[in-house]
Amino acid sequence: MGFAAALPTAMKTDRRYLTGLCGGANVRTPLGARHVEILHPGDMVVTRDNGLQPVRMIWSRTVTAAEMHDRPELAPIRLKPRAVGPMMPARDLRIACGHRALIPGYRISGVADEQPCLMRVGALADASDEAFADMSAESVTFYNLVFDNHEVFCAEGLPVESFRPSPKAIAEMDVAAREELFDIFPQISPKRCAYPGLTHPTAQARAYRPDCA
């Protein structure tokens, strides 16, 4: 079921809450790289800040070619190899436009080279030929990994964030996924986010510097 199926065609979803990795993306685990679509709750993933963490939930949603045609913001962003930096990503990575990656400081105006910042990957498509909206598939399934905390983990070598169930993000979920989330995390509600965000600083799209390597 497409995650936009219940919305009127003319309505545009806030891009900030279009998140997820497309099937085929390799996630770093203690057993090596594994495609995101074969992970299950309980599997361990290597996180940047908190070591090995178990996946608590995986929320998936599918978008059809017709939905992408009507609403281009639903199409995934395809990052070519080295679009962000060496081995970032190591190979083509498709990711939702609102998903945030941890971008090296040297790619961001006004930031120290050693200070990475979170930035939505849609910004890369607006600034670089190495990233673009990919509408070639008949359908695309996005996978969101949920941990006990908001985490950064590697997908194809690129550090990306996990799903953070804020009230607005929860509103994008289908009913079954929302109920599953509340069962796992009873402290979360549709009106209040009791799920702390990452401590990494954020950067605006206009600060991205595709010409700096």
mmCIF file of C-alpha atoms in Angstrom:
data_model
loop_
_atom_site.group_PDB
_atom_site.id
_atom_site.type_symbol
_atom_site.label_atom_id
_atom_site.label_comp_id
_atom_site.label_asym_id
_atom_site.label_seq_id
_atom_site.Cartn_x
_atom_site.Cartn_y
_atom_site.Cartn_z
ATOM 1 C CA MET A 1 0.000 0.000 0.000
ATOM 2 C CA GLY A 2 1.457 3.356 -0.985
ATOM 3 C CA PHE A 3 1.965 5.654 1.969
ATOM 4 C CA ALA A 4 0.356 8.499 0.026
ATOM 5 C CA ALA A 5 -2.650 6.497 -1.119
ATOM 6 C CA ALA A 6 -5.045 8.084 1.363
ATOM 7 C CA LEU A 7 -4.026 11.658 0.564
ATOM 8 C CA PRO A 8 -5.595 13.813 -2.155
ATOM 9 C CA THR A 9 -3.462 14.031 -5.276
ATOM 10 C CA ALA A 10 -3.195 17.815 -5.001
ATOM 11 C CA MET A 11 -1.821 17.660 -1.452
ATOM 12 C CA LYS A 12 1.940 17.823 -0.971
ATOM 13 C CA THR A 13 3.521 16.046 1.961
ATOM 14 C CA ASP A 14 6.052 18.018 3.962
ATOM 15 C CA ARG A 15 9.356 16.746 2.557
ATOM 16 C CA ARG A 16 10.870 16.733 6.037
ATOM 17 C CA TYR A 17 8.778 13.676 6.897
ATOM 18 C CA LEU A 18 9.461 11.677 3.731
ATOM 19 C CA THR A 19 12.087 9.304 5.111
ATOM 20 C CA GLY A 20 13.504 5.831 4.631
ATOM 21 C CA LEU A 21 16.082 3.767 2.755
ATOM 22 C CA CYS A 22 15.082 1.982 -0.420
ATOM 23 C CA GLY A 23 15.343 -1.777 -0.695
ATOM 24 C CA GLY A 24 18.814 -2.957 -1.676
ATOM 25 C CA ALA A 25 20.628 -0.510 0.601
ATOM 26 C CA ASN A 26 23.360 -2.219 2.630
ATOM 27 C CA VAL A 27 23.297 -1.481 6.358
ATOM 28 C CA ARG A 28 26.357 -2.088 8.537
ATOM 29 C CA THR A 29 25.835 -4.866 11.087
ATOM 30 C CA PRO A 30 28.269 -6.894 13.248
ATOM 31 C CA LEU A 31 27.837 -9.699 10.700
ATOM 32 C CA GLY A 32 28.755 -7.464 7.783
ATOM 33 C CA ALA A 33 26.627 -5.532 5.327
ATOM 34 C CA ARG A 34 22.991 -6.638 5.068
ATOM 35 C CA HIS A 35 20.236 -5.350 2.819
ATOM 36 C CA VAL A 36 17.820 -3.233 4.788
ATOM 37 C CA GLU A 37 14.822 -5.262 3.584
ATOM 38 C CA ILE A 38 16.080 -8.481 5.205
ATOM 39 C CA LEU A 39 16.610 -6.973 8.642
ATOM 40 C CA HIS A 40 14.173 -7.906 11.395
ATOM 41 C CA PRO A 41 13.367 -6.547 14.856
ATOM 42 C CA GLY A 42 16.038 -7.792 17.245
ATOM 43 C CA ASP A 43 18.845 -7.693 14.660
ATOM 44 C CA MET A 44 21.877 -5.717 15.759
ATOM 45 C CA VAL A 45 23.107 -2.701 13.804
ATOM 46 C CA VAL A 46 26.348 -0.761 14.257
ATOM 47 C CA THR A 47 25.538 2.817 15.325
ATOM 48 C CA ARG A 48 27.905 5.766 15.312
ATOM 49 C CA ASP A 49 27.362 6.971 18.866
ATOM 50 C CA ASN A 50 26.118 3.964 20.864
ATOM 51 C CA GLY A 51 27.789 0.902 19.381
ATOM 52 C CA LEU A 52 25.645 -2.134 18.645
ATOM 53 C CA GLN A 53 21.926 -1.467 18.992
ATOM 54 C CA PRO A 54 18.967 -3.777 18.340
ATOM 55 C CA VAL A 55 16.386 -2.820 15.764
ATOM 56 C CA ARG A 56 13.094 -2.428 17.621
ATOM 57 C CA MET A 57 10.794 -1.895 14.655
ATOM 58 C CA ILE A 58 10.928 -1.513 10.872
ATOM 59 C CA TRP A 59 8.314 0.634 9.226
ATOM 60 C CA SER A 60 8.023 0.139 5.478
ATOM 61 C CA ARG A 61 5.912 1.991 2.949
ATOM 62 C CA THR A 62 5.584 1.668 -0.808
ATOM 63 C CA VAL A 63 5.166 4.339 -3.478
ATOM 64 C CA THR A 64 4.042 3.512 -7.005
ATOM 65 C CA ALA A 65 5.246 5.065 -10.247
ATOM 66 C CA ALA A 66 1.843 6.720 -10.667
ATOM 67 C CA GLU A 67 2.125 8.353 -7.237
ATOM 68 C CA MET A 68 5.628 9.590 -8.030
ATOM 69 C CA HIS A 69 4.405 11.000 -11.334
ATOM 70 C CA ASP A 70 1.615 12.901 -9.600
ATOM 71 C CA ARG A 71 3.783 13.996 -6.686
ATOM 72 C CA PRO A 72 7.498 14.068 -7.611
ATOM 73 C CA GLU A 73 8.534 14.741 -4.017
ATOM 74 C CA LEU A 74 7.717 11.087 -3.284
ATOM 75 C CA ALA A 75 10.497 9.840 -5.573
ATOM 76 C CA PRO A 76 13.726 8.675 -3.903
ATOM 77 C CA ILE A 77 16.976 10.565 -4.262
ATOM 78 C CA ARG A 78 19.687 8.480 -5.911
ATOM 79 C CA LEU A 79 23.170 9.282 -4.601
ATOM 80 C CA LYS A 80 25.956 8.215 -6.910
ATOM 81 C CA PRO A 81 29.157 6.672 -5.446
ATOM 82 C CA ARG A 82 31.295 9.305 -3.683
ATOM 83 C CA ALA A 83 28.532 11.913 -4.031
ATOM 84 C CA VAL A 84 29.237 13.121 -0.486
ATOM 85 C CA GLY A 85 32.833 12.013 0.072
ATOM 86 C CA PRO A 86 35.196 9.026 -0.145
ATOM 87 C CA MET A 87 33.073 5.844 0.165
ATOM 88 C CA MET A 88 30.032 8.011 0.983
ATOM 89 C CA PRO A 89 28.198 6.226 -0.416
ATOM 90 C CA ALA A 90 30.314 3.307 -1.583
ATOM 91 C CA ARG A 91 27.773 2.497 -4.299
ATOM 92 C CA ASP A 92 24.476 3.900 -5.553
ATOM 93 C CA LEU A 93 22.123 4.601 -2.653
ATOM 94 C CA ARG A 94 18.437 5.454 -2.996
ATOM 95 C CA ILE A 95 16.944 7.300 -0.052
ATOM 96 C CA ALA A 96 13.853 9.410 0.616
ATOM 97 C CA CYS A 97 14.308 13.134 0.044
ATOM 98 C CA GLY A 98 13.556 14.091 3.645
ATOM 99 C CA HIS A 99 15.928 11.578 5.206
ATOM 100 C CA ARG A 100 18.943 13.196 6.846
ATOM 101 C CA ALA A 101 22.561 12.161 6.407
ATOM 102 C CA LEU A 102 25.540 13.209 8.518
ATOM 103 C CA ILE A 103 27.459 15.370 6.060
ATOM 104 C CA PRO A 104 31.195 16.131 6.539
ATOM 105 C CA GLY A 105 31.914 19.684 7.653
ATOM 106 C CA TYR A 106 34.078 20.431 4.632
ATOM 107 C CA ARG A 107 30.947 20.160 2.489
ATOM 108 C CA ILE A 108 29.091 22.796 4.494
ATOM 109 C CA SER A 109 29.646 26.552 4.384
ATOM 110 C CA GLY A 110 30.556 28.172 7.691
ATOM 111 C CA VAL A 111 31.321 24.887 9.462
ATOM 112 C CA ALA A 112 34.671 23.513 10.590
ATOM 113 C CA ASP A 113 35.948 20.673 8.391
ATOM 114 C CA GLU A 114 35.862 18.233 11.307
ATOM 115 C CA GLN A 115 32.267 19.081 12.335
ATOM 116 C CA PRO A 116 29.698 16.905 10.540
ATOM 117 C CA CYS A 117 26.116 18.126 10.394
ATOM 118 C CA LEU A 118 22.771 16.526 9.679
ATOM 119 C CA MET A 119 21.268 17.588 6.355
ATOM 120 C CA ARG A 120 18.337 16.298 4.294
ATOM 121 C CA VAL A 121 19.496 14.476 1.183
ATOM 122 C CA GLY A 122 17.059 16.442 -0.950
ATOM 123 C CA ALA A 123 19.514 19.328 -0.560
ATOM 124 C CA LEU A 124 22.162 17.313 -2.383
ATOM 125 C CA ALA A 125 19.886 16.785 -5.374
ATOM 126 C CA ASP A 126 19.304 20.537 -5.557
ATOM 127 C CA ALA A 127 23.031 21.275 -5.579
ATOM 128 C CA SER A 128 24.930 18.391 -7.180
ATOM 129 C CA ASP A 129 24.808 16.355 -10.392
ATOM 130 C CA GLU A 130 25.839 13.347 -8.275
ATOM 131 C CA ALA A 131 22.386 13.239 -6.657
ATOM 132 C CA PHE A 132 19.016 13.291 -8.390
ATOM 133 C CA ALA A 133 15.374 12.282 -8.023
ATOM 134 C CA ASP A 134 14.987 8.793 -9.481
ATOM 135 C CA MET A 135 11.535 8.042 -10.908
ATOM 136 C CA SER A 136 12.589 5.037 -12.996
ATOM 137 C CA ALA A 137 11.109 2.233 -10.844
ATOM 138 C CA GLU A 138 7.579 0.847 -11.132
ATOM 139 C CA SER A 139 7.382 1.060 -7.340
ATOM 140 C CA VAL A 140 9.720 1.851 -4.473
ATOM 141 C CA THR A 141 9.602 0.584 -0.896
ATOM 142 C CA PHE A 142 11.161 2.724 1.825
ATOM 143 C CA TYR A 143 12.371 1.134 5.081
ATOM 144 C CA ASN A 144 12.669 3.091 8.328
ATOM 145 C CA LEU A 145 14.677 1.544 11.162
ATOM 146 C CA VAL A 146 13.517 2.383 14.687
ATOM 147 C CA PHE A 147 15.831 1.950 17.681
ATOM 148 C CA ASP A 148 15.408 2.692 21.380
ATOM 149 C CA ASN A 149 16.980 6.068 20.647
ATOM 150 C CA HIS A 150 17.501 8.285 17.646
ATOM 151 C CA GLU A 151 20.709 6.898 16.086
ATOM 152 C CA VAL A 152 23.137 7.373 13.215
ATOM 153 C CA PHE A 153 24.121 4.237 11.294
ATOM 154 C CA CYS A 154 25.815 3.525 7.962
ATOM 155 C CA ALA A 155 23.995 2.739 4.731
ATOM 156 C CA GLU A 156 26.442 1.987 1.905
ATOM 157 C CA GLY A 157 29.070 3.754 4.006
ATOM 158 C CA LEU A 158 27.062 6.975 4.358
ATOM 159 C CA PRO A 159 26.074 7.897 7.940
ATOM 160 C CA VAL A 160 22.290 8.376 8.035
ATOM 161 C CA GLU A 161 19.756 8.861 10.799
ATOM 162 C CA SER A 162 17.236 6.342 12.085
ATOM 163 C CA PHE A 163 13.521 7.120 12.217
ATOM 164 C CA ARG A 164 12.552 9.603 14.933
ATOM 165 C CA PRO A 165 8.848 9.316 15.800
ATOM 166 C CA SER A 166 7.954 12.964 16.289
ATOM 167 C CA PRO A 167 4.238 13.833 16.213
ATOM 168 C CA LYS A 168 4.399 15.004 12.593
ATOM 169 C CA ALA A 169 6.384 11.940 11.522
ATOM 170 C CA ILE A 170 3.878 9.674 13.271
ATOM 171 C CA ALA A 171 1.089 11.341 11.286
ATOM 172 C CA GLU A 172 2.685 9.974 8.086
ATOM 173 C CA MET A 173 2.474 6.371 9.330
ATOM 174 C CA ASP A 174 -0.324 3.974 8.470
ATOM 175 C CA VAL A 175 -2.643 2.932 11.302
ATOM 176 C CA ALA A 176 -1.112 -0.526 11.834
ATOM 177 C CA ALA A 177 2.439 0.861 12.031
ATOM 178 C CA ARG A 178 1.331 3.594 14.410
ATOM 179 C CA GLU A 179 -0.298 1.065 16.752
ATOM 180 C CA GLU A 180 2.813 -1.123 16.664
ATOM 181 C CA LEU A 181 4.967 1.887 17.517
ATOM 182 C CA PHE A 182 2.795 2.807 20.514
ATOM 183 C CA ASP A 183 2.883 -0.798 21.758
ATOM 184 C CA ILE A 184 6.690 -0.798 21.691
ATOM 185 C CA PHE A 185 7.122 2.754 23.001
ATOM 186 C CA PRO A 186 4.158 3.542 25.287
ATOM 187 C CA GLN A 187 5.792 6.833 26.319
ATOM 188 C CA ILE A 188 5.272 8.200 22.799
ATOM 189 C CA SER A 189 2.022 9.878 21.819
ATOM 190 C CA PRO A 190 0.705 11.590 18.650
ATOM 191 C CA LYS A 191 0.896 14.954 20.432
ATOM 192 C CA ARG A 192 4.138 14.743 22.396
ATOM 193 C CA CYS A 193 7.560 13.450 21.410
ATOM 194 C CA ALA A 194 9.262 11.692 24.316
ATOM 195 C CA TYR A 195 12.013 10.480 22.012
ATOM 196 C CA PRO A 196 15.094 12.749 22.190
ATOM 197 C CA GLY A 197 16.706 13.860 18.954
ATOM 198 C CA LEU A 198 20.346 13.543 17.974
ATOM 199 C CA THR A 199 22.922 15.883 19.457
ATOM 200 C CA HIS A 200 24.588 16.460 16.090
ATOM 201 C CA PRO A 201 24.103 19.983 14.703
ATOM 202 C CA THR A 202 21.924 20.495 11.648
ATOM 203 C CA ALA A 203 22.640 22.477 8.482
ATOM 204 C CA GLN A 204 20.372 24.140 5.953
ATOM 205 C CA ALA A 205 20.253 23.060 2.314
ATOM 206 C CA ARG A 206 21.691 26.347 1.072
ATOM 207 C CA ALA A 207 24.930 25.677 3.010
ATOM 208 C CA TYR A 208 25.838 22.563 1.015
ATOM 209 C CA ARG A 209 29.047 22.844 -1.055
ATOM 210 C CA PRO A 210 29.185 20.155 -3.762
ATOM 211 C CA ASP A 211 32.455 21.517 -5.177
ATOM 212 C CA CYS A 212 34.526 20.868 -2.038
ATOM 213 C CA ALA A 213 36.231 17.475 -1.742
#
